[in-house]
Structures are given as structure tokens and as C-alpha cells.
JSON list of C-alpha atoms in Angstrom, two decimals:
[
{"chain": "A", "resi": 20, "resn": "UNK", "atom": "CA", "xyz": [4.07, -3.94, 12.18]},
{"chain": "A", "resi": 21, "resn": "UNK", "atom": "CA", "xyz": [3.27, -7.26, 13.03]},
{"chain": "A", "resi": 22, "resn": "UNK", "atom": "CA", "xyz": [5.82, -10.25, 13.78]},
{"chain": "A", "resi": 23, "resn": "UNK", "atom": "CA", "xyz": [6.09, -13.75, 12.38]},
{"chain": "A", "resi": 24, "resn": "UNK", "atom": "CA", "xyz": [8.21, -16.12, 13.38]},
{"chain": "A", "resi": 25, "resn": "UNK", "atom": "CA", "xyz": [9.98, -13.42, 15.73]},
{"chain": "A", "resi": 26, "resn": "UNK", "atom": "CA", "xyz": [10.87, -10.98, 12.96]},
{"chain": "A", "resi": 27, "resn": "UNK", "atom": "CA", "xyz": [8.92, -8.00, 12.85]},
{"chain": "A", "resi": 28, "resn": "UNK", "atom": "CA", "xyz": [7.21, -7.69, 9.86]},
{"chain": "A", "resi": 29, "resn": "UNK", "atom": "CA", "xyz": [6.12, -4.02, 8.11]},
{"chain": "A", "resi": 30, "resn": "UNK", "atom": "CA", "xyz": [2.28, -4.27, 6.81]},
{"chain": "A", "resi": 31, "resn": "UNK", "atom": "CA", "xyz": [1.68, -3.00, 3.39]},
{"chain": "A", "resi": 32, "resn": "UNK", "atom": "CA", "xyz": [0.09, -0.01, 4.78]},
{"chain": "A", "resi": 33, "resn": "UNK", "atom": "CA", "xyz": [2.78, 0.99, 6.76]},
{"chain": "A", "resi": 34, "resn": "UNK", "atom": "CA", "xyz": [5.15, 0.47, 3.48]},
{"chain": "A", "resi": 35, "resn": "UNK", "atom": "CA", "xyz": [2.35, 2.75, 1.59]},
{"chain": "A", "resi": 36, "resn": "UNK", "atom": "CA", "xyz": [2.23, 4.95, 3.96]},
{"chain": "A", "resi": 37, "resn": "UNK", "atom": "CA", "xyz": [6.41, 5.54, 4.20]},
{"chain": "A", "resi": 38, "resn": "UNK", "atom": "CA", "xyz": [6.81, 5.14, 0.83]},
{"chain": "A", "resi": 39, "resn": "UNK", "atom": "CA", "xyz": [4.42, 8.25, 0.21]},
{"chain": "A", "resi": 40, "resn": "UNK", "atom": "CA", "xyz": [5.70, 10.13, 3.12]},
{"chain": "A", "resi": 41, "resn": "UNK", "atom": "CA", "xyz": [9.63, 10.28, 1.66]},
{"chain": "A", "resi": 42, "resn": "UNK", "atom": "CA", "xyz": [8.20, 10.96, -1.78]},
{"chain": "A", "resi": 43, "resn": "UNK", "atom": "CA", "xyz": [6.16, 13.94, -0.64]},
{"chain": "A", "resi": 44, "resn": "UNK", "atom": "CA", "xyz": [9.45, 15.21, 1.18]},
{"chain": "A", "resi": 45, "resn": "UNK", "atom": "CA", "xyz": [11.90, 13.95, -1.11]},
{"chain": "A", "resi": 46, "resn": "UNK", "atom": "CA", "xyz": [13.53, 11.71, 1.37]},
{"chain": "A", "resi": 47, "resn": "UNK", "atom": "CA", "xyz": [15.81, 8.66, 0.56]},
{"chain": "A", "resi": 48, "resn": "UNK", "atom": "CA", "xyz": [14.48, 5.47, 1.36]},
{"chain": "A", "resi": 49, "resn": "UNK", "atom": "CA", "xyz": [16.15, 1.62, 1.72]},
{"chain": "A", "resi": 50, "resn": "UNK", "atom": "CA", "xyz": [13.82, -0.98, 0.61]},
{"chain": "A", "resi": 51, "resn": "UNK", "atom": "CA", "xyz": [14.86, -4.29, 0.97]},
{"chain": "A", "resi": 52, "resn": "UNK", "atom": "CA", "xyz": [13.04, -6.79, -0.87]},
{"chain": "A", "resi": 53, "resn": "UNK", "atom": "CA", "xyz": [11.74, -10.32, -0.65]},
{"chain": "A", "resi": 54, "resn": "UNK", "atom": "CA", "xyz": [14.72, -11.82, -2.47]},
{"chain": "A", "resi": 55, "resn": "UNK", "atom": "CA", "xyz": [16.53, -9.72, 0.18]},
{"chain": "A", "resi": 56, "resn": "UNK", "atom": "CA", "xyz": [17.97, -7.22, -2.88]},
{"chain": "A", "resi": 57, "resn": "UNK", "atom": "CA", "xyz": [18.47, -3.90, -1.19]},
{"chain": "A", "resi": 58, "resn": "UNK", "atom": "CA", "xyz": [17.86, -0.96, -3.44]},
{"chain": "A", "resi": 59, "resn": "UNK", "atom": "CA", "xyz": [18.36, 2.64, -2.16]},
{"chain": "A", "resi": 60, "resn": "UNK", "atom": "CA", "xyz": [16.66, 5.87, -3.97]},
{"chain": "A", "resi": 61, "resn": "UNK", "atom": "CA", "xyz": [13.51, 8.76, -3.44]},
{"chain": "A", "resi": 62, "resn": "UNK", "atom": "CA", "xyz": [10.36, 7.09, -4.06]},
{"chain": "A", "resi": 63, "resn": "UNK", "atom": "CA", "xyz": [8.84, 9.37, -7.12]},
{"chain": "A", "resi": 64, "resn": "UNK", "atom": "CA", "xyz": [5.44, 7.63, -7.70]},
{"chain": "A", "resi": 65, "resn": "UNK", "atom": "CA", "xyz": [3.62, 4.87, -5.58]},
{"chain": "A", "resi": 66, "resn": "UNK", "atom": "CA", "xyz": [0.78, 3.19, -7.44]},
{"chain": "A", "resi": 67, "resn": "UNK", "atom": "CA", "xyz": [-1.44, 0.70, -5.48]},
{"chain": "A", "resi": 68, "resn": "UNK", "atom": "CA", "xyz": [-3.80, 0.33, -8.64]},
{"chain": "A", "resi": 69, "resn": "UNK", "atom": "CA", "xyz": [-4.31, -3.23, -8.74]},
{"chain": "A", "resi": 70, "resn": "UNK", "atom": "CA", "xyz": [-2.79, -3.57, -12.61]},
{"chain": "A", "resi": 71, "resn": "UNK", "atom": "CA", "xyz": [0.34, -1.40, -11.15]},
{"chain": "A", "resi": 72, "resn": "UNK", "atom": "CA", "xyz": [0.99, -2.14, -7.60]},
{"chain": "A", "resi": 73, "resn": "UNK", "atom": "CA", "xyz": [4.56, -0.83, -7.76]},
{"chain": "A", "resi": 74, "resn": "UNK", "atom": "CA", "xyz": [6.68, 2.30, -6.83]},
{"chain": "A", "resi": 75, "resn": "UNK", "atom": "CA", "xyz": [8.76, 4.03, -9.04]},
{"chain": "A", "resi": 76, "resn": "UNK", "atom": "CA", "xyz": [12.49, 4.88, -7.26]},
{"chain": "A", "resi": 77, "resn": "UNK", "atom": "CA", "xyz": [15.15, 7.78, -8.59]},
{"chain": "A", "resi": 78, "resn": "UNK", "atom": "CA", "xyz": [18.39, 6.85, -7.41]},
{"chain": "A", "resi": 79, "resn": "UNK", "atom": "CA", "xyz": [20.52, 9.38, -5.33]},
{"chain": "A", "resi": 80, "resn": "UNK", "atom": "CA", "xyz": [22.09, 11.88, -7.98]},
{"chain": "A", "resi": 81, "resn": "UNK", "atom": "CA", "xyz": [20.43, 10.39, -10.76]},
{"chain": "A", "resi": 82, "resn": "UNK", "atom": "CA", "xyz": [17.82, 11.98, -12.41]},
{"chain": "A", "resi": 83, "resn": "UNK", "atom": "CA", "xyz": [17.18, 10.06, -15.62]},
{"chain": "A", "resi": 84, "resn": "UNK", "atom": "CA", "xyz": [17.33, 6.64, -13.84]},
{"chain": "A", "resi": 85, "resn": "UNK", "atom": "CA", "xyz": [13.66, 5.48, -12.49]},
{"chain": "A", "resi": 86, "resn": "UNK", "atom": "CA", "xyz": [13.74, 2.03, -10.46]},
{"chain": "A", "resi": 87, "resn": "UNK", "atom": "CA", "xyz": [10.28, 0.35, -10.53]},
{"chain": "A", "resi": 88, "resn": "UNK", "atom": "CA", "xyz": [9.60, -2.41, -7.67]},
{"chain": "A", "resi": 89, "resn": "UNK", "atom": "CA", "xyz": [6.84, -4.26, -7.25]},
{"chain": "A", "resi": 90, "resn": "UNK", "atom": "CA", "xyz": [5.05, -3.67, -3.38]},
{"chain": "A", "resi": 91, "resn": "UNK", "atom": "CA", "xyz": [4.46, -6.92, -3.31]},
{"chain": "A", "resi": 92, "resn": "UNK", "atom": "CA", "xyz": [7.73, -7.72, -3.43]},
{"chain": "A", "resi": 93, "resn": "UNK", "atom": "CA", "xyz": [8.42, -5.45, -0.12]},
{"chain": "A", "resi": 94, "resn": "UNK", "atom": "CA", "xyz": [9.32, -6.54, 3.00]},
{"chain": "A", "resi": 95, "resn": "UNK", "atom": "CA", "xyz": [10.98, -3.39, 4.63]},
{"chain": "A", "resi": 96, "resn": "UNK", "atom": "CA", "xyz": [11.45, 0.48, 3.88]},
{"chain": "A", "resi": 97, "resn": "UNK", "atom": "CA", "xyz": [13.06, 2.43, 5.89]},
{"chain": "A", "resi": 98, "resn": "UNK", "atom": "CA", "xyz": [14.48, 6.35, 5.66]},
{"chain": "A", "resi": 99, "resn": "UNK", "atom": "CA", "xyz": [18.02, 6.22, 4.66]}
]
């Protein structure tokens, strides 16, 4: 994490990293976003190929809805 202008700020890694962590364990995970949109699901597919970049999110108890953010558009995940 680093911190600009006194917020602490995740790194793109570390939102990689998390984001493939509750996936592979099936773990909830907040993300709130740039335009400060909070969107809650399990992360089912994180692509960092360059004409992707995004993760795919299923919302709690539903499995035929997928969410699909860009990472850019990331600022913070977290484990819900």
C-alpha cells in the first residue's frame, strides 16, 4: 500500500493479488471503485491481459449474474 495525499492507497498488485486470493477460496469481496461505486460479490475470473484488464464478480446468492469491473477502475478491495 502506498499513501497519497494521506490516504492509503492499495497498489494494483495488492488488488491482484486479493482479488485472486477470495476467488480461489470463494470469499466475498467489497471493491469500491474510482467513482466511489461500491459493488459487493466473489471474484470468479481476474484477467490482467492487457485487452481485458478486468475481473468478473458473482453477486452473493446469485449465480447467473456476473459483474465485470475494470482494475483500473479499483481503488480498494477488501474481504467482506
Amino acid at each position: 500500500m502506498r499513501r497519497i495525499s494521506g490516504k492509503v492507497q492499495m497498489t494494483y498488485e495488492e488488488i491482484v493479488a486479493l482479488l485472486g486470493y477470495a476467488g480461489g477460496h470463494e470469499q466475498v469481496v467489497r471493491i469500491m471503485t474510482t467513482a466511489r461505486t461500491e459493488v459487493v460479490g466473489i471474484p470468479i475470473s481476474v484477467d490482467t491481459h492487457v485487452t481485458a484488464h478486468e475481473v468478473y464478480l458473482r453477486p452473493a446468492g446469485s449465480d447467473e449474474t456476473e459483474i465485470a469491473i475494470s482494475l483500473a477502475a479499483i481503488e480498494k478491495v477488501e474481504l467482506a
